[in-house]
Amino acid sequence: MGRVAVVGTGVTMFGRSPKTGMELLAEASLDALMEAEMTPKDIQAIYVGNFIGELTERQAHMGPLAASALGIPGVPAVRVENACASGGTALRMAFRDVAAGYHDVVLVAGTERVLQKSTAENTEYFATAGDAYYESAAGITFPGHYALVARAHMQKHGTTLEHLAHVAVKNHKHGVKNPKAQIRKEITIEDAMKSAPVADPLRLYDCCPFSDGAAALLVVSEKVAREHDTPVWIAGSGQATETLDIADRPDPSRIRSTEWAAKQAYQQAKAEPKEIDVVEVHDCFTIAEIAALEGLGFFPAGQGGPAAMEGETYVGGRIPTNPSGGLKSKGHPIGATGVAQAAEIVNQLRGKSTNQVKGAEIGMTHNVGGSGGTAVVHIFKR
Amino acid sequence: MGRVAVVGTGVTMFGRSPKTGMELLAEASLDALMEAEMTPKDIQAIYVGNFIGELTERQAHMGPLAASALGIPGVPAVRVENACASGGTALRMAFRDVAAGYHDVVLVAGTERVLQKSTAENTEYFATAGDAYYESAAGITFPGHYALVARAHMQKHGTTLEHLAHVAVKNHKHGVKNPKAQIRKEITIEDAMKSAPVADPLRLYDCCPFSDGAAALLVVSEKVAREHDTPVWIAGSGQATETLDIADRPDPSRIRSTEWAAKQAYQQAKAEPKEIDVVEVHDCFTIAEIAALEGLGFFPAGQGGPAAMEGETYVGGRIPTNPSGGLKSKGHPIGATGVAQAAEIVNQLRGKSTNQVKGAEIGMTHNVGGSGGTAVVHIFKR
């Protein structure tokens, strides 16, 4: 297997956009090309991450549309969909193609545009990430899914609403520094704990927003990477599934797919949790960040909440988590999220993030689909 | 790159089904495992081909759902969507993963369930394979897309309605022998030419039906293949895009993605058109079969129509085309189609198809998304 690097990143503003998902994708892709001093003609294959374009924009088949949008019809293109882990999955496909020697330059582009639809519509659309016949049909939506995880975590480990609030406060504080973030506003513990209930025990500030946005990466072979000043290497990749139905899980407080995917990525990268300098995890809900940090091995089970309260996950803390603001503050344009996470970590390892972790050398991304049905983990090295 | 083979095939009945897309997928997958004398625990990765589960069943995220349905949560799984080429794309992903040595056993499973929706709904849903903003919004649906191709082919090459009718008559005749086919009924040239207009010049019998169904393949490494009696080798794979918008194509009578994908597959397989003994092409409309056979190099541009009329594409003819009945008669459960094509060719090369081409040694599949936005071509050898 050849070595693989990222040499270009592009991320649009996250938030409400008048642009179509494909226009956002093109914007992010051209930014990535510009950063890498490359042109569309250098691209040999495209992976598009998108979750529900059929529902929100009546647009499927985004692979060839992306090729056309970039002026390179002919180039093979595939849209991958793994719910909210679509972007991370697209990155993994590109990594494996380049490592195998199939291509030297692959564009990974994630996009989603949902804000022209109502909250009610989007809530229904997002539920397609769960089991249509055994979960969604019973009325459960995604805040409900994660409320079940939170309740199980509280019962088993004594995790509290205050623990959850500390995750929200930290990610909002981080997000203020990110010029692309959707919600750049500091909040207090009291704001979080007194916000409106959404799905008990989760409150408004436990939930990430709906977002429009896109992100892109240029994933290249060692040969191409050597022509660039600051390649960031993909050192490990892991992916796993878990039962889609929460009811089928032996312990709903754990996201086993995260544990399994992390194990693969650590092994491939020959790395351990204590070596990771910075991580972007999938904090679609505050409880998701806590479960993620435990599943990734940064804290023992049940210690994620107290660690958040003690400030260990701030930039400057023991394991700087979501310096971008995370899904919570930066926003969560579904198909783009896993790609934007990687863009943040790449820029952290280049030493040029907007909320820089000093001297970061090894970073990680963690992207989840549904309530853990899919988890994708990548480890990056400078 | 390692050699890669198919050792198990499973195809459900095509047509109206009371089962969910996931139940159909499980049925086809278990049939493939049974044929290969393997169990779900042998599967190391899953690629699911599905086009519009979000719209027809409110079900996205089918990768982990498939893993759960087969009792193997944990196994990495990805849903790929390239419109009507989703199944062929899933096969290509599996082929490349196994060739690269990432896995020894990969399940490729395509599924689609649409017939619980109305023709009007499905027509709207299928249009998401075209460009939402520049094509679908102008009112064009897929019969309209292919009517444009047909009209361009007629103007440039003198292709006639009678030529098209011969494609339909041949595929219906082939389909009668396929016990899994949706429409097992012979028709006459007169039936076809006098059938109701759908999108001028295309008539009812120029169009494939809407279908429910699933298909599965077990794609394995040479090491695993050697443990089986009749492995069929994947000798070549090609994939290309074309502008999604027909209006942007220099010559709408040609499907250039087919030409480009075929070139890649022929090169990798070190094969030429004249060596192919049997082919399954993407005949969603009769004109699509004619354009496909020209694009794949079996006939010069403009000769596809006359060749159909002269009987060259029957089993027993010069290039036996769609012995399964094709999409036209066998049915077209979108995500399953590319997978079912491969199942047919594998069984042809094993000498055990229900409409066997005598002594077939090299076969080909050709799967198209939209009106040619994607084309995927595979070459198989005994």
Short mmCIF file of N, CA and C in Angstrom, two decimals, chain A residues 1 20 47 51-52 54-55 57-62 64-65 67-68 72-83 89 93 96-97 99-100 102-103 113 124-125 128-133 239-244 260 369-370 373-374, chain B residues 1 20 47 51-52 54-55 57-62 64-65 67-68 72-83 89 93 96-97 99-100 102-103 113 124-125 128-133 239-244 260 369-370 373-374:
data_model
loop_
_atom_site.label_atom_id
_atom_site.label_comp_id
_atom_site.label_asym_id
_atom_site.label_seq_id
_atom_site.Cartn_x
_atom_site.Cartn_y
_atom_site.Cartn_z
N MET A 1 0.81 -1.21 0.00
CA MET A 1 0.00 0.00 0.00
C MET A 1 0.85 1.27 0.00
N THR A 20 -27.34 26.02 -4.46
CA THR A 20 -27.72 24.62 -4.47
C THR A 20 -26.59 23.79 -3.86
N TYR A 47 -15.32 11.21 -5.23
CA TYR A 47 -16.32 10.63 -4.32
C TYR A 47 -17.13 11.77 -3.72
N PHE A 51 -26.24 12.95 1.89
CA PHE A 51 -27.18 12.11 2.61
C PHE A 51 -28.56 12.07 1.95
N ILE A 52 -29.22 13.21 1.80
CA ILE A 52 -30.63 13.19 1.39
C ILE A 52 -30.97 14.21 0.31
N GLU A 54 -31.99 13.60 -2.57
CA GLU A 54 -33.26 13.20 -3.22
C GLU A 54 -34.45 13.87 -2.56
N LEU A 55 -34.38 13.96 -1.22
CA LEU A 55 -35.52 14.48 -0.47
C LEU A 55 -35.54 16.00 -0.43
N GLU A 57 -33.58 18.30 -2.32
CA GLU A 57 -33.35 19.05 -3.56
C GLU A 57 -33.84 18.31 -4.79
N ARG A 58 -34.45 17.12 -4.57
CA ARG A 58 -34.86 16.28 -5.71
C ARG A 58 -33.67 15.99 -6.63
N GLN A 59 -32.50 15.83 -6.00
CA GLN A 59 -31.29 15.60 -6.78
C GLN A 59 -30.53 14.39 -6.24
N ALA A 60 -30.56 13.30 -6.96
CA ALA A 60 -29.67 12.17 -6.70
C ALA A 60 -28.56 12.24 -7.75
N HIS A 61 -27.83 11.16 -7.95
CA HIS A 61 -26.86 11.04 -9.05
C HIS A 61 -25.88 12.22 -9.06
N MET A 62 -25.39 12.59 -7.87
CA MET A 62 -24.53 13.77 -7.76
C MET A 62 -23.09 13.53 -8.22
N PRO A 64 -21.80 12.23 -11.27
CA PRO A 64 -21.55 12.85 -12.58
C PRO A 64 -21.87 14.34 -12.59
N LEU A 65 -22.84 14.76 -11.77
CA LEU A 65 -23.17 16.19 -11.72
C LEU A 65 -21.96 16.98 -11.20
N ALA A 67 -18.82 16.05 -11.52
CA ALA A 67 -17.82 16.05 -12.60
C ALA A 67 -18.15 17.14 -13.62
N SER A 68 -19.43 17.23 -13.98
CA SER A 68 -19.84 18.27 -14.94
C SER A 68 -19.64 19.66 -14.36
N ILE A 72 -15.25 18.48 -15.90
CA ILE A 72 -14.48 17.29 -16.24
C ILE A 72 -15.37 16.05 -16.43
N PRO A 73 -16.42 16.18 -17.31
CA PRO A 73 -17.21 14.97 -17.56
C PRO A 73 -16.29 13.88 -18.12
N GLY A 74 -16.59 12.66 -17.74
CA GLY A 74 -15.73 11.54 -18.13
C GLY A 74 -15.13 10.91 -16.89
N VAL A 75 -14.64 11.77 -15.98
CA VAL A 75 -13.99 11.29 -14.76
C VAL A 75 -14.96 10.44 -13.93
N PRO A 76 -14.56 9.23 -13.52
CA PRO A 76 -15.47 8.39 -12.74
C PRO A 76 -15.83 9.05 -11.41
N ALA A 77 -17.08 8.94 -11.02
CA ALA A 77 -17.56 9.60 -9.82
C ALA A 77 -18.62 8.73 -9.15
N VAL A 78 -18.57 8.71 -7.84
CA VAL A 78 -19.50 7.88 -7.07
C VAL A 78 -20.04 8.70 -5.91
N ARG A 79 -21.35 8.66 -5.70
CA ARG A 79 -21.92 9.24 -4.49
C ARG A 79 -22.04 8.11 -3.47
N VAL A 80 -21.50 8.35 -2.28
CA VAL A 80 -21.65 7.38 -1.20
C VAL A 80 -22.56 7.99 -0.14
N GLU A 81 -23.39 7.13 0.43
CA GLU A 81 -24.36 7.59 1.44
C GLU A 81 -24.29 6.65 2.64
N ASN A 82 -23.83 7.15 3.74
CA ASN A 82 -23.87 6.44 5.00
C ASN A 82 -24.46 7.38 6.05
N ALA A 83 -25.60 7.94 5.74
CA ALA A 83 -26.27 8.91 6.61
C ALA A 83 -25.27 10.03 6.96
N THR A 89 -17.08 8.47 4.99
CA THR A 89 -17.02 7.27 4.15
C THR A 89 -16.41 7.61 2.79
N MET A 93 -13.07 5.92 1.05
CA MET A 93 -13.03 5.33 -0.29
C MET A 93 -11.85 5.91 -1.08
N ARG A 96 -8.48 4.63 0.23
CA ARG A 96 -8.19 3.25 -0.17
C ARG A 96 -7.85 3.16 -1.66
N ASP A 97 -8.53 3.94 -2.48
CA ASP A 97 -8.23 3.93 -3.92
C ASP A 97 -6.80 4.40 -4.20
N ALA A 99 -4.27 4.54 -1.96
CA ALA A 99 -3.32 3.60 -1.33
C ALA A 99 -3.11 2.37 -2.21
N ALA A 100 -4.17 1.95 -2.92
CA ALA A 100 -4.07 0.77 -3.78
C ALA A 100 -3.39 1.08 -5.10
N TYR A 102 -4.78 2.94 -7.53
CA TYR A 102 -5.74 3.10 -8.63
C TYR A 102 -5.70 4.51 -9.21
N HIS A 103 -5.46 5.48 -8.33
CA HIS A 103 -5.44 6.88 -8.77
C HIS A 103 -4.36 7.64 -8.01
N ARG A 113 -27.77 20.48 1.32
CA ARG A 113 -28.55 21.72 1.42
C ARG A 113 -29.94 21.37 1.90
N GLU A 124 -38.20 14.79 9.59
CA GLU A 124 -38.69 13.56 8.97
C GLU A 124 -37.63 12.96 8.02
N TYR A 125 -36.99 13.83 7.25
CA TYR A 125 -35.98 13.35 6.30
C TYR A 125 -34.80 12.72 7.04
N THR A 128 -34.69 9.09 8.11
CA THR A 128 -34.39 7.99 7.19
C THR A 128 -33.05 7.33 7.50
N ALA A 129 -32.25 7.94 8.38
CA ALA A 129 -31.00 7.31 8.83
C ALA A 129 -31.26 6.19 9.83
N GLY A 130 -32.47 6.17 10.40
CA GLY A 130 -32.85 5.09 11.31
C GLY A 130 -33.62 4.01 10.56
N ASP A 131 -34.08 3.00 11.25
CA ASP A 131 -34.79 1.89 10.62
C ASP A 131 -36.23 2.32 10.36
N ALA A 132 -36.59 2.40 9.07
CA ALA A 132 -37.91 2.92 8.68
C ALA A 132 -39.05 2.10 9.25
N TYR A 133 -38.84 0.81 9.38
CA TYR A 133 -39.96 -0.06 9.76
C TYR A 133 -40.05 -0.32 11.25
N GLN A 239 -13.56 1.63 9.75
CA GLN A 239 -14.99 1.79 9.55
C GLN A 239 -15.71 0.58 10.11
N ALA A 240 -16.81 0.80 10.76
CA ALA A 240 -17.61 -0.32 11.27
C ALA A 240 -19.07 0.06 11.31
N THR A 241 -19.92 -0.97 11.35
CA THR A 241 -21.35 -0.77 11.53
C THR A 241 -21.75 -1.24 12.92
N GLU A 242 -22.95 -0.88 13.30
CA GLU A 242 -23.58 -1.32 14.55
C GLU A 242 -25.05 -1.51 14.19
N THR A 243 -25.81 -2.27 14.95
CA THR A 243 -27.23 -2.43 14.62
C THR A 243 -27.84 -1.04 14.46
N LEU A 244 -28.64 -0.86 13.40
CA LEU A 244 -29.27 0.43 13.19
C LEU A 244 -30.25 0.70 14.35
N TRP A 260 -14.98 -0.13 17.39
CA TRP A 260 -14.41 -1.03 16.39
C TRP A 260 -13.65 -0.26 15.30
N GLY A 369 -22.76 7.87 11.50
CA GLY A 369 -24.03 7.86 10.78
C GLY A 369 -25.14 7.37 11.68
N GLY A 370 -26.27 8.06 11.64
CA GLY A 370 -27.40 7.69 12.50
C GLY A 370 -26.99 7.81 13.95
N GLY A 373 -25.04 3.61 13.72
CA GLY A 373 -25.13 2.54 12.72
C GLY A 373 -23.85 2.45 11.90
N THR A 374 -23.25 3.61 11.65
CA THR A 374 -21.95 3.67 10.98
C THR A 374 -21.01 4.52 11.80
N MET B 1 -2.01 -6.22 -8.26
CA MET B 1 -3.44 -6.49 -8.04
C MET B 1 -3.75 -7.98 -8.10
N THR B 20 -40.07 -5.61 2.01
CA THR B 20 -39.33 -4.35 1.98
C THR B 20 -38.06 -4.53 1.16
N TYR B 47 -21.19 -3.81 0.08
CA TYR B 47 -21.60 -2.65 -0.71
C TYR B 47 -23.04 -2.83 -1.12
N PHE B 51 -30.98 3.18 -5.22
CA PHE B 51 -31.13 4.49 -5.85
C PHE B 51 -31.96 5.44 -4.98
N ILE B 52 -33.21 5.08 -4.69
CA ILE B 52 -34.10 6.08 -4.08
C ILE B 52 -34.88 5.54 -2.88
N GLU B 54 -34.74 6.53 0.09
CA GLU B 54 -35.22 7.68 0.88
C GLU B 54 -36.61 8.09 0.45
N LEU B 55 -36.83 8.05 -0.88
CA LEU B 55 -38.09 8.54 -1.42
C LEU B 55 -39.19 7.49 -1.37
N GLU B 57 -39.19 4.38 0.36
CA GLU B 57 -39.39 3.62 1.60
C GLU B 57 -39.01 4.41 2.84
N ARG B 58 -38.63 5.69 2.65
CA ARG B 58 -38.15 6.50 3.78
C ARG B 58 -36.99 5.79 4.47
N GLN B 59 -36.15 5.12 3.69
CA GLN B 59 -35.04 4.38 4.25
C GLN B 59 -33.74 4.71 3.52
N ALA B 60 -32.86 5.47 4.19
CA ALA B 60 -31.49 5.64 3.72
C ALA B 60 -30.63 4.72 4.60
N HIS B 61 -29.34 4.95 4.61
CA HIS B 61 -28.42 4.27 5.54
C HIS B 61 -28.57 2.75 5.47
N MET B 62 -28.67 2.22 4.26
CA MET B 62 -28.94 0.79 4.10
C MET B 62 -27.73 -0.10 4.33
N PRO B 64 -25.46 -0.30 7.07
CA PRO B 64 -25.54 -0.99 8.36
C PRO B 64 -26.82 -1.81 8.52
N LEU B 65 -27.90 -1.36 7.87
CA LEU B 65 -29.15 -2.12 7.96
C LEU B 65 -28.96 -3.50 7.32
N ALA B 67 -26.08 -5.11 7.12
CA ALA B 67 -25.24 -5.89 8.03
C ALA B 67 -26.09 -6.47 9.16
N SER B 68 -26.99 -5.67 9.71
CA SER B 68 -27.87 -6.15 10.77
C SER B 68 -28.81 -7.23 10.26
N ILE B 72 -24.72 -9.62 11.06
CA ILE B 72 -23.29 -9.35 11.20
C ILE B 72 -23.01 -7.87 11.44
N PRO B 73 -23.68 -7.25 12.47
CA PRO B 73 -23.33 -5.86 12.76
C PRO B 73 -21.84 -5.78 13.10
N GLY B 74 -21.23 -4.68 12.71
CA GLY B 74 -19.79 -4.55 12.89
C GLY B 74 -19.10 -4.47 11.54
N VAL B 75 -19.51 -5.36 10.62
CA VAL B 75 -18.90 -5.41 9.28
C VAL B 75 -19.09 -4.07 8.57
N PRO B 76 -18.02 -3.47 8.03
CA PRO B 76 -18.17 -2.19 7.34
C PRO B 76 -19.07 -2.32 6.11
N ALA B 77 -19.91 -1.32 5.92
CA ALA B 77 -20.89 -1.37 4.84
C ALA B 77 -21.10 0.02 4.28
N VAL B 78 -21.26 0.10 2.98
CA VAL B 78 -21.42 1.39 2.30
C VAL B 78 -22.54 1.27 1.28
N ARG B 79 -23.44 2.24 1.28
CA ARG B 79 -24.43 2.32 0.21
C ARG B 79 -23.87 3.26 -0.87
N VAL B 80 -23.83 2.77 -2.10
CA VAL B 80 -23.41 3.63 -3.19
C VAL B 80 -24.61 3.92 -4.08
N GLU B 81 -24.66 5.15 -4.57
CA GLU B 81 -25.79 5.57 -5.40
C GLU B 81 -25.27 6.26 -6.64
N ASN B 82 -25.48 5.63 -7.75
CA ASN B 82 -25.18 6.25 -9.04
C ASN B 82 -26.39 6.07 -9.93
N ALA B 83 -27.55 6.47 -9.41
CA ALA B 83 -28.83 6.31 -10.12
C ALA B 83 -28.98 4.85 -10.54
N THR B 89 -21.94 0.00 -9.92
CA THR B 89 -20.93 0.75 -9.18
C THR B 89 -20.55 -0.01 -7.91
N MET B 93 -16.81 -1.30 -6.77
CA MET B 93 -16.15 -1.00 -5.50
C MET B 93 -15.64 -2.30 -4.87
N ARG B 96 -12.60 -3.71 -6.73
CA ARG B 96 -11.36 -2.98 -6.46
C ARG B 96 -10.86 -3.26 -5.04
N ASP B 97 -11.74 -3.37 -4.08
CA ASP B 97 -11.32 -3.67 -2.71
C ASP B 97 -10.63 -5.03 -2.63
N ALA B 99 -9.32 -6.79 -5.19
CA ALA B 99 -8.10 -6.76 -6.01
C ALA B 99 -6.95 -6.10 -5.25
N ALA B 100 -7.27 -5.11 -4.43
CA ALA B 100 -6.24 -4.40 -3.66
C ALA B 100 -5.79 -5.20 -2.44
N TYR B 102 -7.70 -5.66 0.27
CA TYR B 102 -8.32 -5.15 1.51
C TYR B 102 -9.22 -6.21 2.16
N HIS B 103 -9.87 -7.00 1.33
CA HIS B 103 -10.79 -8.02 1.84
C HIS B 103 -10.69 -9.26 0.96
N ARG B 113 -37.30 -1.06 -3.96
CA ARG B 113 -38.73 -1.37 -3.88
C ARG B 113 -39.49 -0.10 -4.16
N GLU B 124 -41.65 10.88 -10.94
CA GLU B 124 -41.03 12.06 -10.32
C GLU B 124 -39.74 11.65 -9.59
N TYR B 125 -39.78 10.54 -8.86
CA TYR B 125 -38.61 10.10 -8.11
C TYR B 125 -37.45 9.75 -9.04
N THR B 128 -34.96 12.27 -10.34
CA THR B 128 -33.84 12.78 -9.54
C THR B 128 -32.49 12.30 -10.09
N ALA B 129 -32.51 11.37 -11.06
CA ALA B 129 -31.27 10.95 -11.72
C ALA B 129 -30.80 11.98 -12.74
N GLY B 130 -31.70 12.90 -13.12
CA GLY B 130 -31.33 13.98 -14.03
C GLY B 130 -30.97 15.23 -13.24
N ASP B 131 -30.69 16.30 -13.93
CA ASP B 131 -30.30 17.54 -13.26
C ASP B 131 -31.56 18.25 -12.76
N ALA B 132 -31.67 18.38 -11.43
CA ALA B 132 -32.88 18.93 -10.82
C ALA B 132 -33.17 20.35 -11.28
N TYR B 133 -32.14 21.12 -11.50
CA TYR B 133 -32.35 22.54 -11.77
C TYR B 133 -32.45 22.88 -13.25
N GLN B 239 -15.36 2.58 -15.56
CA GLN B 239 -16.44 3.49 -15.15
C GLN B 239 -16.15 4.88 -15.67
N ALA B 240 -17.18 5.55 -16.13
CA ALA B 240 -17.01 6.93 -16.60
C ALA B 240 -18.29 7.72 -16.38
N THR B 241 -18.14 9.04 -16.37
CA THR B 241 -19.29 9.93 -16.32
C THR B 241 -19.44 10.64 -17.66
N GLU B 242 -20.58 11.25 -17.83
CA GLU B 242 -20.90 12.08 -19.00
C GLU B 242 -21.71 13.24 -18.42
N THR B 243 -21.81 14.36 -19.12
CA THR B 243 -22.63 15.45 -18.60
C THR B 243 -24.02 14.91 -18.26
N LEU B 244 -24.53 15.28 -17.09
CA LEU B 244 -25.86 14.81 -16.71
C LEU B 244 -26.88 15.39 -17.69
N TRP B 260 -16.24 5.30 -23.00
CA TRP B 260 -15.06 5.47 -22.15
C TRP B 260 -14.91 4.33 -21.14
N GLY B 369 -26.41 4.88 -15.53
CA GLY B 369 -27.17 5.73 -14.63
C GLY B 369 -27.71 6.92 -15.39
N GLY B 370 -28.99 7.23 -15.14
CA GLY B 370 -29.62 8.35 -15.84
C GLY B 370 -29.64 8.07 -17.33
N GLY B 373 -25.26 9.60 -17.64
CA GLY B 373 -24.41 10.36 -16.72
C GLY B 373 -23.35 9.46 -16.10
N THR B 374 -23.72 8.21 -15.88
CA THR B 374 -22.77 7.20 -15.41
C THR B 374 -22.85 5.98 -16.32
#
